[in-house]
């Protein structure tokens, strides 16, 4: 089913906003996954799933996590 003209306009506007401002929804999901991972680590859960942050940019993950840089907090 093809999107209606109104839906097409809304998609174009959304795509323009993402280009101009970034994908806030994706950034929020990434921050939530990272926070959940940190909480599980702090609570001693050994089965903590890897954070989405670590699956993306390893350099970025190291910058935000002292343990990943090899230094203690």
Coordinates of N, CA and C in Angstrom, one line a residue:
X1 N 0.8 -1.2 0.0 CA 0.0 0.0 0.0 C 0.9 1.2 0.0
X2 N 0.7 2.1 -0.9 CA 1.5 3.3 -1.1 C 1.0 4.4 -0.1
X3 N 2.0 5.1 0.5 CA 1.6 6.2 1.4 C 0.8 7.3 0.7
X4 N -0.1 7.9 1.5 CA -0.9 8.9 0.9 C -0.1 10.2 0.7
X5 N -0.5 11.1 0.0 CA 0.3 12.4 -0.2 C 0.6 13.1 1.1
X6 N -0.3 13.0 2.1 CA -0.1 13.6 3.4 C 1.1 12.9 4.1
X7 N 1.0 11.6 4.0 CA 2.1 10.8 4.7 C 3.4 11.0 4.0
X8 N 3.4 11.1 2.7 CA 4.7 11.4 2.0 C 5.3 12.7 2.4
X9 N 4.4 13.7 2.5 CA 4.9 15.1 3.0 C 5.5 15.0 4.4
X10 N 4.8 14.2 5.3 CA 5.3 14.1 6.6 C 6.6 13.3 6.7
X11 N 6.8 12.3 5.8 CA 8.0 11.6 5.8 C 9.2 12.5 5.3
X12 N 8.9 13.3 4.3 CA 9.9 14.3 3.8 C 10.3 15.3 4.9
X13 N 9.3 15.8 5.6 CA 9.6 16.7 6.7 C 10.4 16.1 7.7
X14 N 10.1 14.8 8.1 CA 10.8 14.1 9.1 C 12.3 13.8 8.7
X15 N 12.5 13.5 7.4 CA 13.8 13.2 6.9 C 14.6 14.5 6.9
X16 N 14.0 15.6 6.6 CA 14.7 16.9 6.6 C 15.1 17.3 8.0
X17 N 14.2 17.0 9.0 CA 14.6 17.3 10.4 C 15.7 16.4 10.9
X18 N 15.7 15.2 10.4 CA 16.8 14.3 10.8 C 18.2 14.8 10.2
X19 N 18.1 15.2 9.0 CA 19.4 15.8 8.4 C 19.8 17.0 9.1
X20 N 18.9 17.9 9.5 CA 19.2 19.2 10.1 C 19.6 19.0 11.6
X21 N 18.8 18.2 12.3 CA 19.0 18.1 13.8 C 19.5 16.8 14.3
X22 N 19.6 15.8 13.5 CA 20.1 14.5 13.9 C 18.9 13.6 14.3
X23 N 19.1 12.3 14.4 CA 18.0 11.4 14.7 C 17.9 11.3 16.2
X24 N 17.1 12.1 16.8 CA 16.9 12.2 18.3 C 16.4 10.8 18.8
X25 N 15.5 10.2 18.1 CA 14.9 8.9 18.6 C 16.0 7.9 18.7
X26 N 16.9 7.8 17.7 CA 18.0 6.8 17.7 C 18.9 7.1 18.8
X27 N 19.2 8.4 19.0 CA 20.1 8.8 20.1 C 19.6 8.5 21.5
X28 N 18.3 8.6 21.6 CA 17.6 8.3 22.9 C 17.7 6.8 23.1
X29 N 17.4 6.0 22.1 CA 17.5 4.6 22.2 C 18.9 4.1 22.6
X30 N 19.9 4.7 22.0 CA 21.3 4.4 22.3 C 21.6 4.8 23.8
X31 N 21.2 6.0 24.2 CA 21.4 6.4 25.6 C 20.7 5.4 26.6
X32 N 19.5 5.0 26.3 CA 18.8 4.1 27.1 C 19.5 2.8 27.2
X33 N 20.0 2.2 26.1 CA 20.7 0.9 26.1 C 22.0 1.1 26.9
X34 N 22.7 2.2 26.8 CA 23.9 2.4 27.5 C 23.6 2.4 29.0
X35 N 22.6 3.2 29.4 CA 22.2 3.3 30.8 C 21.8 2.0 31.4
X36 N 21.1 1.2 30.6 CA 20.6 -0.1 31.1 C 21.9 -1.0 31.3
X37 N 22.8 -0.9 30.4 CA 24.0 -1.8 30.5 C 24.8 -1.4 31.7
X38 N 25.0 -0.1 32.0 CA 25.7 0.4 33.1 C 25.0 0.0 34.4
X39 N 23.7 0.1 34.5 CA 23.0 -0.3 35.7 C 23.2 -1.8 36.0
X40 N 23.1 -2.6 34.9 CA 23.2 -4.0 35.1 C 24.7 -4.4 35.6
X41 N 25.7 -3.7 35.0 CA 27.0 -3.9 35.5 C 27.2 -3.5 37.0
X42 N 26.6 -2.3 37.3 CA 26.7 -1.9 38.7 C 26.0 -2.8 39.7
X43 N 25.0 -3.4 39.2 CA 24.2 -4.3 40.1 C 24.8 -5.7 40.1
X44 N 25.9 -5.9 39.4 CA 26.6 -7.2 39.4 C 26.0 -8.2 38.5
X45 N 25.2 -7.8 37.5 CA 24.6 -8.8 36.7 C 25.7 -9.3 35.6
X46 N 26.1 -10.5 35.7 CA 27.1 -11.0 34.7 C 26.5 -11.2 33.3
X47 N 25.2 -11.4 33.2 CA 24.6 -11.6 32.0 C 24.1 -10.3 31.3
X48 N 24.7 -9.2 31.6 CA 24.3 -7.9 31.0 C 24.6 -8.0 29.5
X49 N 23.6 -7.6 28.7 CA 23.8 -7.6 27.3 C 24.7 -6.5 26.9
X50 N 25.5 -6.7 25.8 CA 26.4 -5.6 25.4 C 25.6 -4.3 25.0
X51 N 26.0 -3.2 25.4 CA 25.4 -1.9 25.1 C 25.4 -1.7 23.6
X52 N 24.4 -1.0 23.1 CA 24.4 -0.7 21.7 C 25.6 0.3 21.4
X53 N 26.0 1.1 22.4 CA 27.1 2.0 22.3 C 28.3 1.3 21.9
X54 N 28.6 0.1 22.5 CA 29.8 -0.7 22.2 C 29.7 -1.3 20.8
X55 N 28.5 -1.5 20.3 CA 28.5 -2.1 18.9 C 28.7 -1.1 17.8
X56 N 28.6 0.1 18.2 CA 28.8 1.2 17.2 C 30.2 1.6 17.0
X57 N 30.6 2.7 17.6 CA 31.9 3.3 17.5 C 32.8 2.9 18.7
X58 N 33.7 2.0 18.5 CA 34.5 1.5 19.7 C 35.3 2.7 20.3
X59 N 35.7 3.6 19.5 CA 36.4 4.8 20.1 C 35.5 5.6 21.0
X60 N 34.2 5.8 20.5 CA 33.2 6.5 21.3 C 32.9 5.8 22.6
X61 N 32.8 4.5 22.5 CA 32.6 3.7 23.7 C 33.7 3.9 24.7
X62 N 34.9 3.9 24.2 CA 36.1 4.0 25.1 C 36.1 5.4 25.8
X63 N 35.7 6.4 25.0 CA 35.7 7.8 25.5 C 34.7 7.9 26.6
X64 N 33.5 7.2 26.6 CA 32.5 7.3 27.6 C 32.6 6.3 28.7
X65 N 33.5 5.4 28.6 CA 33.6 4.3 29.6 C 35.1 4.1 30.0
X66 N 35.5 4.6 31.2 CA 36.9 4.5 31.6 C 37.4 3.0 31.6
X67 N 36.5 2.1 31.9 CA 37.0 0.7 31.9 C 37.4 0.2 30.5
X68 N 36.7 0.8 29.4 CA 37.0 0.4 28.1 C 38.4 1.0 27.6
X69 N 38.8 2.1 28.3 CA 40.1 2.7 28.0 C 41.2 2.1 28.8
X70 N 40.9 1.3 29.7 CA 41.9 0.6 30.5 C 42.3 1.4 31.7
X71 N 41.5 2.4 32.1 CA 41.8 3.2 33.3 C 40.7 3.0 34.3
X72 N 41.0 3.2 35.5 CA 40.0 3.1 36.6 C 39.3 4.5 36.8
X73 N 38.1 4.5 37.2 CA 37.4 5.7 37.4 C 38.0 6.5 38.6

